[in-house]
Amino acid sequence: MESLTDQVRKAAADWAAVTGVCSVVFDYSERAVPDPCGQSFCERCPKAVDGGCEPQVANRFGCYEAERWGGHYIYFCPASLVFIAALVYDADTPVYGIVAGPVVMGSMDDLLDDLNPEMGRRVAGLSSRTPAEVNSLARVQQALARALAPAQPVGEAGAPAPAAAETEPGAPPQPYPVELEQRLVGMIRRGDRAGAAELINDLLAALYLSCNRDFPKLRQGATELITVFSRATIEGGADAQSIFGEKSAMDRRLAGLRTVHELSAFLVLAFERFVGYVFDFSQFRHANALHQVISYVRVHYAERITLAEVARQVWLSPSYLSAVFSAEMGMSLTAYVRKIRVDKSKDLLAGTRLSVADIAAETGFSDQSYFTKVFTKAVGVSPTQFRREHNGADHG
């Protein structure tokens, strides 16, 4: 009988053959990608070469977010390409992720305009899908992943049979060292990942001693420790929305644990996952939010666009989105919206007979006078002059 590992690898290969979209398998226990399919694209990507993206960290990010969002997740990488992660569960625990991509979502021309020539040539050979098609791929991929989940043994009542809880009373319980917890929080805030990883072992040992290996008390202590991890990572700079979702996923998994061994492994994993949002995932989280913003602006440029409305679309605070967008794009969101509107107006001026006033209205400007002022400042000539230079006639 085929092992689950072999079944997942075969399913990923079949998915790639049928859809034309490459896929890799992310192993939750080994943190590895056993069967690279299309990884050569990511490894040769300029973002990976210059250190701006690590493909395996990207896979881990996608799989963790998929767990937070119910089993699958669609996200942009720093190079503006789209990936889809779907999870294979064993009982309530994710054991593998199938990560499909890259694909181009939306307009290939818009994406190529933002890339250097070398990257553009490589991206032009990728599959291009509409947002609706990407959503369909994600749903089918998730259904495939669910079908791979092993059947669970059932007890007399028809529910999964739980393992016996461990309770090993022994020596009297030791006081819980709150100072270790405070030191851990401080290290995460300061970005001391190595120090925090070393201290977590001492903290876990102290938790076991303080609870005298009484499992119900251990689980309660673990629940409180998860809260500590989540607060520390938010204070360390992680996105609060991501961490609240991650904590909810951790709490659900914690409720199903039945042995001290399971609990120990879970707490180590939980710590690594929380600090990953501080140290590893900011580039992917920012890339994902930025490309959602860019896509929103390109679709809604003719409408009234506010920072608050865009921030709601990507689940970020307006001030945080403003800071991230300016740092990554080199311009404010307002300036970017103006740029897109001017670019669209140039196409209309050169390719249609619409009046300047109509073009101003169709590209989101409040009136012709303001449009002329913004256009002239950005392009160096007035809309009317631009039209003369590009089609030899004045239609406005």
PDB file of C-alpha atoms in Angstrom, residues 76 79-82 103-115 120 123-124 126-134 291 294-296 298-299 301 336 340 344 347:
ATOM      1  CA  PHE A  76       1.549  36.921  -4.367  1.00  0.00           C
ATOM      2  CA  ALA A  79       8.065  39.066  -7.934  1.00  0.00           C
ATOM      3  CA  SER A  80       4.311  39.686  -8.455  1.00  0.00           C
ATOM      4  CA  LEU A  81       3.526  36.047  -9.301  1.00  0.00           C
ATOM      5  CA  VAL A  82       0.709  34.031  -7.765  1.00  0.00           C
ATOM      6  CA  VAL A 103       1.069  31.723 -12.434  1.00  0.00           C
ATOM      7  CA  VAL A 104       0.291  35.183 -13.723  1.00  0.00           C
ATOM      8  CA  MET A 105      -3.070  36.438 -12.475  1.00  0.00           C
ATOM      9  CA  GLY A 106      -4.743  39.142 -14.494  1.00  0.00           C
ATOM     10  CA  SER A 107      -3.124  41.141 -17.264  1.00  0.00           C
ATOM     11  CA  MET A 108       0.202  39.796 -18.507  1.00  0.00           C
ATOM     12  CA  ASP A 109       0.936  43.186 -20.112  1.00  0.00           C
ATOM     13  CA  ASP A 110       0.461  45.066 -16.829  1.00  0.00           C
ATOM     14  CA  LEU A 111       2.824  42.692 -15.064  1.00  0.00           C
ATOM     15  CA  LEU A 112       5.473  42.811 -17.783  1.00  0.00           C
ATOM     16  CA  ASP A 113       5.452  46.616 -17.603  1.00  0.00           C
ATOM     17  CA  ASP A 114       6.692  46.360 -14.014  1.00  0.00           C
ATOM     18  CA  LEU A 115       9.493  43.822 -14.654  1.00  0.00           C
ATOM     19  CA  GLY A 120       9.874  39.617 -18.310  1.00  0.00           C
ATOM     20  CA  VAL A 123       7.420  35.363 -16.920  1.00  0.00           C
ATOM     21  CA  ALA A 124       6.002  35.565 -20.458  1.00  0.00           C
ATOM     22  CA  LEU A 126       4.122  31.176 -17.589  1.00  0.00           C
ATOM     23  CA  SER A 127       0.460  30.277 -17.524  1.00  0.00           C
ATOM     24  CA  SER A 128      -1.816  33.336 -17.316  1.00  0.00           C
ATOM     25  CA  ARG A 129      -5.155  32.971 -15.507  1.00  0.00           C
ATOM     26  CA  THR A 130      -8.014  35.282 -14.611  1.00  0.00           C
ATOM     27  CA  PRO A 131      -8.809  35.795 -10.905  1.00  0.00           C
ATOM     28  CA  ALA A 132     -11.890  33.581 -11.327  1.00  0.00           C
ATOM     29  CA  GLU A 133      -9.752  30.809 -12.827  1.00  0.00           C
ATOM     30  CA  VAL A 134      -7.217  31.086  -9.998  1.00  0.00           C
ATOM     31  CA  HIS A 291      -0.158  43.381  -5.024  1.00  0.00           C
ATOM     32  CA  ILE A 294      -2.082  47.352  -7.013  1.00  0.00           C
ATOM     33  CA  SER A 295      -4.739  45.041  -8.448  1.00  0.00           C
ATOM     34  CA  TYR A 296      -7.479  46.999  -6.689  1.00  0.00           C
ATOM     35  CA  ARG A 298      -5.898  48.972 -11.606  1.00  0.00           C
ATOM     36  CA  VAL A 299      -9.512  47.809 -11.524  1.00  0.00           C
ATOM     37  CA  TYR A 301      -8.893  53.697 -10.922  1.00  0.00           C
ATOM     38  CA  TYR A 336       0.466  55.735  -7.471  1.00  0.00           C
ATOM     39  CA  ILE A 340      -2.224  54.770 -13.098  1.00  0.00           C
ATOM     40  CA  LYS A 344      -4.790  55.079 -18.710  1.00  0.00           C
ATOM     41  CA  ASP A 347      -3.943  55.248 -23.889  1.00  0.00           C
TER      42      ASP A 347
END
